[in-house]
Amino acid sequence: MIKNRSVIWWLLLCCAVVCSAVLLFGRISVEESGHDICAAMQLDDLELLAEKSGLPVSEWQARLEKVGVRYFVDDIYTELPALPLVENRARDSLVLPEGIDVNTYDGPMVKTLYMYYKYGVRVIDNDPQEIEDLMFRAALDRGLRLIVLTPFYDDDNEIVSDITVYESCLTGLAERLEQRGLSYGEGFSCMSVAPVSKFLLLGAGVAPALLGAWLLSRIIRRKSWETPIALIAIVVLAALTVWNAYLTQKLMMFASAVLFPCVFAVWMKRFADNEPPQLGSRPVALSALAALIATTLWGIIGGLSVSALMSTREYMVGNVIFTGVKLALLAPLGFAGILLLIQLISEKLPRKKLIRTVLVCAAILCVAGAVMILRSGDVSSHAPGMDKVLAVRNWFEYTFYVRPRTKEMFAAVPCIIVFVWACRRKLPALRLLGGMGACLEAVSVTNTFCHAVAPITVSLIRTVLAVGIGAVVGFAAVGILELIYRAVNKKQNA
């Protein structure tokens, strides 16, 4: 992809790298500047709990102060030392006082979790683990630094008035956060995001413009048009930035999230057509490892490109989120499916075998896709069949710094190794399925960085953990497949 490039192309690439690096440095500096977390409670909630329990308000306040509740207020927006940036129930925007604009507000701000009843987490048999888990993920995964405590509910939707349940929850939260290098109970860290130049964003947007030009010039079979297409795209983006910088920013983010995995899909088809000689001459394990590292690095680069473009205040405080996540997930997978289908047809298999292979693969992919989409995001232990899934997810969350993404560990990463093995063994069905899974890894890694409220370092750790665990699963799966392959071959040749 980088051979025989013009000076203009290299200058554009340098511009994209430098602008992205500046944006990322500013964002990471903000994310890593504060590690203090505490809780607050509104006085009407405190009085309600005191009334339900029969204990005086003063006792509730004194005991909660010992477990990190530092503020007891009538109104969180007027009585706290910083503007609380409270997520709405859907976690796709902020609930702000009338007249407040986060883009122009110049006072201290704190990213805040308000414990909405609608979140559905409950105290089960006097165990507040679900609630503690929600708070923990908010602090670690989304960088929230203030928790507005509200009355807990049990599985019968009754208010929990036992103060020891609240003490147990906040004590457990403090211990888990301390293990991750965060401090709970003394106060909260405010955040300050400096304004970002729209032309710096435009510079970072050169990256998806270059990728789009590369991809389009290959699709229309006009490689010499690549640089002119890129220049036209950049001029159009510059004009759009002057006209509507916000819309252009969203367009560039979405383009990065889609184009990086699509370019990977093209490389994957070329690999299936003709495995690179430098890999084909080596043991399949080394080839698979090289492919896994390359896929992961490419996904991380794509994710960082999106992260750079999301380094503005509105995105970092959570007032605006990345839109089109499902489309950014499905579009590259659909593109990869078309490329792999073309590759399969080019092998000129017998008609019946080709149809059978396509139908079986399509059925498997449809089922897998439905499960992935329906089960993505937050899940509750009250959902049918989810108790065991959540038990596995929680084990990873308690064991590691942050929980790796499940679909990467047990599907996407192993599929990269299966894909390389299937290419070597010339197994069309497994190659197609493995290739789709491999593309899912590139998509998933990029998608991990599409959440502006999630610290970049957490996203990196999550990706590395998923790749490490998934590699073990993948090599084990290939070992089993190889044994089956040899047994079947031996039987057929007997």
Coordinates of C-alpha atoms in Angstrom, one line a residue:
M1 CA 0.0 0.0 0.0
I2 CA 2.9 2.4 0.5
K3 CA 5.1 1.4 -2.5
N4 CA 5.7 3.8 -5.4
R5 CA 3.9 6.8 -3.7
S6 CA 4.3 10.4 -4.9
V7 CA 5.8 13.1 -2.7
I8 CA 2.3 14.6 -2.4
W9 CA 0.9 11.4 -1.0
W10 CA 3.7 11.2 1.6
L11 CA 3.2 14.8 2.6
L12 CA -0.5 14.2 3.1
L13 CA 0.2 11.1 5.1
C14 CA 2.6 13.0 7.3
C15 CA -0.1 15.7 7.8
A16 CA -2.6 13.1 8.9
V17 CA -0.1 11.5 11.3
V18 CA 1.0 14.7 12.9
C19 CA -2.5 16.1 13.3
S20 CA -3.8 12.9 14.7
A21 CA -0.8 12.6 17.2
V22 CA -1.5 16.2 18.4
L23 CA -5.1 15.5 19.0
L24 CA -4.4 12.1 20.7
F25 CA -1.8 13.7 23.0
G26 CA -4.3 16.3 24.1
R27 CA -7.0 13.8 24.7
I28 CA -4.8 11.3 26.7
S29 CA -3.4 14.2 28.8
V30 CA -7.0 15.0 29.8
E31 CA -8.0 11.4 30.4
E32 CA -5.0 10.6 32.6
S33 CA -5.0 13.9 34.6
G34 CA -7.5 12.8 37.3
H35 CA -7.9 9.6 39.2
D36 CA -10.0 10.7 42.2
I37 CA -13.6 9.5 42.5
C38 CA -16.3 10.0 45.2
A39 CA -20.0 9.9 45.6
A40 CA -22.8 12.4 46.3
M41 CA -26.4 12.1 47.4
Q42 CA -29.4 14.3 47.3
L43 CA -31.0 15.2 50.6
D44 CA -34.5 14.0 49.7
D45 CA -33.1 10.5 48.9
L46 CA -31.2 10.5 52.2
E47 CA -34.3 11.5 54.1
L48 CA -36.3 8.8 52.3
L49 CA -33.8 6.1 53.3
A50 CA -33.8 7.3 56.8
E51 CA -37.6 7.2 57.0
K52 CA -37.7 3.7 55.5
S53 CA -35.0 2.3 57.8
G54 CA -36.1 4.0 61.0
L55 CA -32.6 5.4 61.5
P56 CA -31.9 9.1 61.9
V57 CA -30.7 11.1 58.9
S58 CA -27.6 12.1 60.9
E59 CA -26.6 8.4 61.2
W60 CA -27.1 7.7 57.6
Q61 CA -25.0 10.7 56.7
A62 CA -22.2 9.9 59.1
R63 CA -22.0 6.3 58.0
L64 CA -22.1 7.1 54.3
E65 CA -19.4 9.7 54.6
K66 CA -17.1 7.0 55.9
V67 CA -17.6 5.0 52.7
G68 CA -16.9 7.9 50.3
V69 CA -20.1 9.9 50.0
R70 CA -18.6 13.4 50.3
Y71 CA -21.6 15.6 49.3
F72 CA -25.2 15.8 50.5
V73 CA -27.0 18.4 48.6
D74 CA -30.5 19.6 47.6
D75 CA -29.5 20.3 44.0
I76 CA -26.5 18.7 42.4
Y77 CA -26.3 21.4 39.7
T78 CA -26.1 24.4 42.0
E79 CA -24.4 23.1 45.2
L80 CA -21.5 21.0 44.0
P81 CA -18.1 22.6 43.4
A82 CA -18.2 21.6 39.7
L83 CA -20.8 21.2 37.0
P84 CA -21.9 17.6 37.0
L85 CA -22.0 16.2 33.5
V86 CA -24.8 13.7 34.1
E87 CA -25.5 11.1 31.4
N88 CA -29.1 10.7 30.3
R89 CA -30.8 7.3 30.8
A90 CA -29.8 6.2 27.3
R91 CA -26.2 7.3 27.9
D92 CA -26.1 9.1 24.5
S93 CA -26.2 12.7 25.7
L94 CA -26.0 14.8 28.9
V95 CA -28.8 16.2 31.1
L96 CA -27.7 19.8 31.7
P97 CA -29.4 22.8 33.3
E98 CA -31.2 25.2 31.0
G99 CA -28.8 27.7 29.3
I100 CA -25.7 25.6 29.9
D101 CA -23.6 24.8 26.7
V102 CA -20.6 22.5 27.4
N103 CA -18.8 24.0 24.4
T104 CA -18.7 27.4 26.0
Y105 CA -18.8 26.7 29.7
D106 CA -15.6 27.8 31.3
G107 CA -16.0 26.5 34.9
P108 CA -14.9 23.2 36.4
M109 CA -16.8 20.1 35.2
V110 CA -17.0 16.5 36.4
K111 CA -18.2 13.4 34.5
T112 CA -21.0 12.0 36.6
L113 CA -23.0 8.8 36.9
Y114 CA -26.5 9.3 38.2
M115 CA -27.9 6.0 39.4
Y116 CA -31.1 5.9 37.5
Y117 CA -33.8 3.4 38.5
K118 CA -34.2 2.5 34.8
Y119 CA -30.7 1.0 34.7
G120 CA -32.3 -2.1 36.2
V121 CA -29.5 -3.2 38.5
R122 CA -30.9 -4.7 41.7
V123 CA -29.9 -5.9 45.1
I124 CA -30.2 -9.7 45.0
D125 CA -30.6 -11.4 48.4
N126 CA -29.0 -8.4 50.1
D127 CA -26.0 -8.6 47.7
P128 CA -25.4 -5.3 45.8
Q129 CA -22.9 -6.8 43.4
E130 CA -24.8 -5.7 40.3
I131 CA -24.9 -2.1 41.5
E132 CA -21.2 -2.2 42.4
D133 CA -20.3 -3.6 39.0
L134 CA -22.2 -0.8 37.3
M135 CA -20.4 1.9 39.3
F136 CA -17.0 0.2 38.7
R137 CA -17.5 0.1 35.0
A138 CA -18.6 3.7 34.9
A139 CA -15.4 4.8 36.7
L140 CA -13.0 2.6 34.8
D141 CA -14.5 2.0 31.4
R142 CA -16.1 5.5 30.9
G143 CA -13.9 7.7 33.1
L144 CA -16.8 9.0 35.3
R145 CA -15.5 10.6 38.5
L146 CA -18.6 11.4 40.5
I147 CA -21.4 8.9 41.4
V148 CA -24.8 10.4 42.5
L149 CA -26.1 7.7 44.8
T150 CA -29.9 7.0 44.8
P151 CA -31.9 4.4 46.8
F152 CA -31.2 0.8 45.8
Y153 CA -34.0 -1.5 44.8
D154 CA -34.3 -5.3 45.3
D155 CA -35.6 -7.9 42.9
D156 CA -39.1 -7.2 44.1
N157 CA -38.7 -3.5 43.2
E158 CA -38.8 -2.5 46.8
I159 CA -36.4 0.1 48.2
V160 CA -33.5 -1.3 50.2
S161 CA -33.3 0.4 53.5
D162 CA -30.5 -1.6 55.1
I163 CA -27.6 0.7 55.4
T164 CA -25.1 -2.1 55.6
V165 CA -25.9 -3.0 52.0
Y166 CA -24.9 0.5 50.9
E167 CA -21.7 0.3 53.0
S168 CA -20.8 -3.1 51.5
C169 CA -21.3 -1.8 48.0
L170 CA -19.2 1.3 48.3
T171 CA -16.5 -0.5 50.3
G172 CA -16.2 -3.1 47.6
L173 CA -16.1 -0.4 45.0
A174 CA -13.3 1.4 46.7
E175 CA -11.2 -1.8 47.0
R176 CA -11.6 -2.6 43.3
L177 CA -10.8 0.9 42.1
E178 CA -7.7 1.1 44.3
Q179 CA -6.4 -2.1 42.6
R180 CA -6.7 -0.3 39.3
G181 CA -4.8 2.8 40.5
L182 CA -7.9 5.0 41.1
S183 CA -8.6 6.7 44.4
Y184 CA -12.1 6.6 45.9
G185 CA -13.6 8.6 48.7
E186 CA -11.6 11.8 49.1
G187 CA -13.0 13.9 46.3
F188 CA -13.5 14.0 42.6
S189 CA -11.2 15.0 39.7
C190 CA -12.6 17.7 37.4
M191 CA -11.9 17.7 33.7
S192 CA -10.9 20.5 31.4
V193 CA -10.9 20.1 27.6
A194 CA -9.4 22.8 25.6
P195 CA -11.1 23.9 22.3
V196 CA -9.8 22.0 19.2
S197 CA -9.1 23.8 15.9
K198 CA -11.4 22.5 13.2
F199 CA -8.4 22.6 10.8
L200 CA -6.5 20.3 13.1
L201 CA -9.5 17.9 12.8
L202 CA -9.3 18.4 9.0
G203 CA -5.7 17.4 9.0
A204 CA -6.5 14.2 10.9
G205 CA -9.3 13.6 8.4
V206 CA -6.7 13.3 5.6
A207 CA -6.2 9.6 6.8
P208 CA -9.7 8.4 5.8
A209 CA -9.4 10.5 2.6
L210 CA -6.2 8.6 1.6
L211 CA -7.8 5.2 2.5
G212 CA -10.9 6.0 0.6
A213 CA -8.9 7.0 -2.5
W214 CA -6.8 3.9 -2.3
L215 CA -9.9 1.7 -2.0
L216 CA -11.8 3.4 -4.8
S217 CA -8.9 3.4 -7.2
R218 CA -8.6 -0.4 -6.7
I219 CA -12.3 -1.0 -7.2
I220 CA -12.5 1.0 -10.5
R221 CA -9.1 -0.4 -11.5
R222 CA -7.4 3.0 -11.9
K223 CA -4.4 3.0 -9.6
S224 CA -3.0 6.1 -11.1
W225 CA -6.1 8.0 -10.0
E226 CA -5.4 7.4 -6.3
T227 CA -3.6 10.7 -5.5
P228 CA -6.0 12.9 -7.6
I229 CA -9.0 11.2 -5.9
A230 CA -7.4 11.9 -2.5
L231 CA -6.8 15.5 -3.3
I232 CA -10.4 16.0 -4.5
A233 CA -11.7 14.3 -1.3
I234 CA -9.5 16.6 0.9
V235 CA -10.7 19.7 -1.0
V236 CA -14.3 18.6 -0.5
L237 CA -13.7 18.0 3.2
A238 CA -12.1 21.4 3.6
A239 CA -15.1 23.1 2.0
L240 CA -17.5 21.0 4.2
T241 CA -15.4 22.0 7.3
V242 CA -15.9 25.7 6.5
W243 CA -19.6 25.2 5.9
N244 CA -20.4 22.8 8.8
A245 CA -17.4 21.6 10.9
Y246 CA -19.6 19.5 13.2
L247 CA -21.1 17.5 10.3
T248 CA -17.7 17.0 8.6
Q249 CA -16.3 15.7 11.9
K250 CA -19.0 13.1 12.1
L251 CA -18.4 12.1 8.4
M252 CA -14.7 11.7 8.9
M253 CA -15.1 9.6 12.0
F254 CA -17.6 7.3 10.3
A255 CA -15.3 7.1 7.2
S256 CA -12.4 6.0 9.4
A257 CA -14.4 3.4 11.3
V258 CA -15.6 1.9 8.0
L259 CA -12.6 2.3 5.7
F260 CA -9.9 0.8 7.9
P261 CA -11.6 -2.6 8.2
C262 CA -12.6 -2.4 4.4
V263 CA -8.9 -2.0 3.5
F264 CA -8.1 -5.0 5.7
A265 CA -10.8 -7.0 3.9
V266 CA -9.0 -6.3 0.6
W267 CA -5.7 -7.5 2.1
M268 CA -7.5 -10.6 3.4
K269 CA -8.8 -11.5 0.0
R270 CA -5.3 -11.1 -1.5
F271 CA -4.0 -13.4 1.3
A272 CA -6.7 -16.0 0.4
D273 CA -5.8 -15.7 -3.3
N274 CA -2.1 -16.1 -2.8
E275 CA -0.6 -16.4 0.6
P276 CA 2.5 -14.1 0.7
P277 CA 5.7 -16.1 0.0
Q278 CA 7.4 -14.8 3.1
L279 CA 4.6 -16.3 5.2
G280 CA 3.8 -19.4 3.1
S281 CA 7.3 -20.7 3.5
R282 CA 7.0 -20.7 7.3
P283 CA 5.1 -22.9 9.8
V284 CA 1.4 -22.2 9.8
A285 CA 1.7 -21.1 13.5
L286 CA 4.2 -18.4 12.7
S287 CA 2.1 -17.3 9.7
A288 CA -1.0 -17.1 11.9
L289 CA 0.8 -15.2 14.5
A290 CA 2.1 -12.7 12.0
A291 CA -1.4 -12.3 10.6
L292 CA -2.8 -11.8 14.1
I293 CA -0.3 -9.1 14.9
A294 CA -0.8 -7.3 11.6
T295 CA -4.6 -7.4 12.0
T296 CA -4.5 -6.1 15.6
L297 CA -2.1 -3.3 14.8
W298 CA -4.1 -2.2 11.8
G299 CA -7.3 -2.2 13.9
I300 CA -5.6 -0.1 16.6
I301 CA -4.4 2.4 14.0
G302 CA -7.9 2.7 12.7
G303 CA -9.2 3.1 16.2
L304 CA -6.7 5.8 17.0
S305 CA -7.7 7.6 13.9
V306 CA -11.3 7.6 15.0
S307 CA -10.2 8.6 18.6
A308 CA -8.2 11.5 17.3
L309 CA -11.3 12.8 15.4
M310 CA -13.4 12.5 18.6
S311 CA -11.0 14.6 20.7
T312 CA -13.3 17.6 21.0
R313 CA -15.1 18.6 24.2
E314 CA -18.6 17.6 23.2
Y315 CA -17.5 14.0 22.5
M316 CA -15.1 13.7 25.5
V317 CA -17.7 14.8 28.0
G318 CA -20.3 12.5 26.5
N319 CA -22.7 15.2 25.2
V320 CA -22.5 13.6 21.8
I321 CA -21.6 10.0 20.9
F322 CA -20.4 8.2 17.8
T323 CA -23.4 7.5 15.6
G324 CA -23.8 4.7 13.1
V325 CA -22.0 2.0 15.2
K326 CA -24.0 -0.9 13.8
L327 CA -23.6 0.3 10.3
A328 CA -19.9 0.8 10.8
L329 CA -19.8 -2.8 12.1
L330 CA -21.9 -4.3 9.3
A331 CA -20.7 -2.4 6.3
P332 CA -17.1 -3.8 6.4
L333 CA -18.3 -7.3 7.2
G334 CA -20.7 -7.1 4.2
F335 CA -17.8 -5.9 2.0
A336 CA -15.6 -8.7 3.2
G337 CA -18.3 -11.2 2.6
I338 CA -18.6 -10.1 -1.0
L339 CA -14.8 -10.2 -1.6
L340 CA -14.6 -13.7 0.0
L341 CA -17.5 -14.9 -2.1
I342 CA -15.9 -13.6 -5.3
Q343 CA -12.7 -15.5 -4.2
L344 CA -14.7 -18.7 -3.6
I345 CA -16.4 -18.5 -7.0
S346 CA -13.1 -17.9 -8.7
E347 CA -12.0 -21.4 -7.6
K348 CA -14.5 -22.9 -10.0
L349 CA -15.9 -25.5 -7.6
P350 CA -18.5 -28.0 -8.8
R351 CA -21.9 -26.1 -8.9
K352 CA -23.6 -28.2 -6.2
K353 CA -20.6 -28.0 -3.9
L354 CA -20.4 -24.2 -4.4
I355 CA -24.1 -23.7 -3.6
R356 CA -23.9 -26.0 -0.6
T357 CA -20.9 -24.2 0.7
V358 CA -22.4 -20.8 0.3
L359 CA -25.7 -21.8 1.9
V360 CA -24.1 -23.4 4.9
C361 CA -21.7 -20.5 5.4
A362 CA -24.6 -18.0 5.0
A363 CA -26.7 -19.8 7.6
I364 CA -23.8 -19.9 10.1
L365 CA -23.0 -16.2 9.5
C366 CA -26.6 -15.2 9.9
V367 CA -27.0 -17.0 13.2
A368 CA -23.7 -15.6 14.5
G369 CA -24.5 -12.1 13.3
A370 CA -27.9 -12.1 15.0
V371 CA -26.4 -13.4 18.3
M372 CA -23.6 -10.7 18.1
I373 CA -26.0 -7.8 17.5
L374 CA -28.7 -8.9 20.0
R375 CA -26.2 -9.7 22.7
S376 CA -23.9 -6.6 22.2
G377 CA -23.8 -3.8 24.7
D378 CA -25.2 -4.0 28.3
V379 CA -26.9 -7.1 29.4
S380 CA -28.8 -8.0 32.6
S381 CA -28.7 -11.2 34.5
H382 CA -32.5 -11.1 34.4
A383 CA -32.4 -11.7 30.6
P384 CA -33.1 -15.3 29.6
G385 CA -30.0 -17.5 29.6
M386 CA -27.7 -14.6 30.5
D387 CA -26.7 -15.6 34.0
K388 CA -23.9 -17.9 32.8
V389 CA -22.7 -15.4 30.2
L390 CA -22.5 -12.7 32.8
A391 CA -20.7 -15.0 35.2
V392 CA -18.0 -15.6 32.6
R393 CA -17.8 -11.8 31.8
N394 CA -17.6 -10.9 35.4
W395 CA -14.8 -13.4 36.0
F396 CA -12.7 -11.7 33.4
E397 CA -13.6 -8.3 34.8
Y398 CA -12.5 -9.3 38.3
T399 CA -9.4 -11.1 37.2
F400 CA -7.9 -8.6 34.7
Y401 CA -7.5 -4.8 34.8
V402 CA -10.4 -4.4 32.4
R403 CA -12.7 -7.0 30.8
P404 CA -11.7 -8.0 27.3
R405 CA -14.4 -7.9 24.7
T406 CA -16.1 -11.4 24.6
K407 CA -16.6 -11.6 20.8
E408 CA -13.0 -10.8 20.2
M409 CA -11.7 -13.5 22.7
F410 CA -13.9 -16.3 21.6
A411 CA -14.7 -15.5 18.0
A412 CA -12.8 -12.8 16.1
V413 CA -9.2 -13.5 17.2
P414 CA -9.5 -17.3 16.9
C415 CA -10.9 -16.9 13.4
I416 CA -7.7 -15.2 12.2
I417 CA -5.7 -18.3 13.1
V418 CA -8.4 -20.6 11.6
F419 CA -8.4 -18.4 8.4
V420 CA -4.6 -18.7 7.9
W421 CA -4.8 -22.5 8.6
A422 CA -7.8 -22.9 6.2
C423 CA -5.9 -21.0 3.5
R424 CA -2.9 -23.3 3.9
R425 CA -5.1 -26.4 3.8
K426 CA -7.2 -25.0 1.0
L427 CA -10.6 -25.5 2.8
P428 CA -13.1 -23.1 1.1
A429 CA -15.9 -23.2 3.7
L430 CA -13.6 -22.7 6.7
R431 CA -11.6 -20.1 4.8
L432 CA -14.7 -18.0 4.2
L433 CA -16.0 -18.4 7.8
G434 CA -12.5 -17.7 9.2
G435 CA -12.1 -14.7 6.9
M436 CA -15.4 -13.2 8.1
G437 CA -14.3 -13.7 11.7
A438 CA -10.9 -12.2 10.9
C439 CA -12.6 -9.1 9.4
L440 CA -14.7 -8.9 12.6
E441 CA -11.5 -8.6 14.6
A442 CA -10.4 -5.6 12.6
V443 CA -13.9 -4.1 12.9
S444 CA -14.1 -4.8 16.6
V445 CA -10.7 -3.4 17.5
T446 CA -11.5 -0.2 15.6
N447 CA -15.0 -0.1 17.2
T448 CA -13.5 -0.3 20.7
F449 CA -12.0 3.2 20.2
C450 CA -15.3 4.6 18.9
H451 CA -16.5 5.5 22.5
A452 CA -15.2 8.9 23.3
V453 CA -15.9 8.7 27.0
A454 CA -13.7 5.5 27.2
P455 CA -10.1 6.3 28.0
I456 CA -7.8 5.4 25.2
T457 CA -5.4 3.5 27.5
V458 CA -8.3 1.3 28.7
S459 CA -9.3 0.5 25.1
L460 CA -5.7 -0.5 24.4
I461 CA -5.5 -2.7 27.4
R462 CA -8.8 -4.3 26.5
T463 CA -7.6 -5.0 23.0
V464 CA -4.3 -6.5 24.0
L465 CA -6.0 -8.8 26.6
A466 CA -8.5 -10.0 24.0
V467 CA -5.8 -10.8 21.5
G468 CA -3.7 -12.7 24.0
I469 CA -6.6 -14.8 25.3
G470 CA -8.1 -15.2 21.8
A471 CA -4.7 -16.4 20.4
V472 CA -4.7 -19.3 23.0
V473 CA -8.2 -20.2 22.0
G474 CA -7.5 -20.0 18.3
F475 CA -4.3 -22.1 18.4
A476 CA -6.2 -24.7 20.5
A477 CA -9.0 -24.7 17.9
V478 CA -6.6 -25.1 15.0
G479 CA -4.8 -28.0 16.8
I480 CA -8.1 -29.8 17.1
L481 CA -9.0 -29.0 13.4
E482 CA -5.6 -30.3 12.3
L483 CA -6.1 -33.6 14.1
I484 CA -9.6 -34.0 12.5
Y485 CA -8.1 -33.0 9.1
R486 CA -5.4 -35.6 9.3
A487 CA -7.8 -38.3 10.6
V488 CA -10.2 -37.7 7.7
N489 CA -7.3 -37.7 5.1
K490 CA -5.9 -40.9 6.6
K491 CA -9.3 -42.6 6.3
Q492 CA -9.9 -41.4 2.8
N493 CA -6.4 -42.6 1.6
A494 CA -6.7 -46.0 3.4

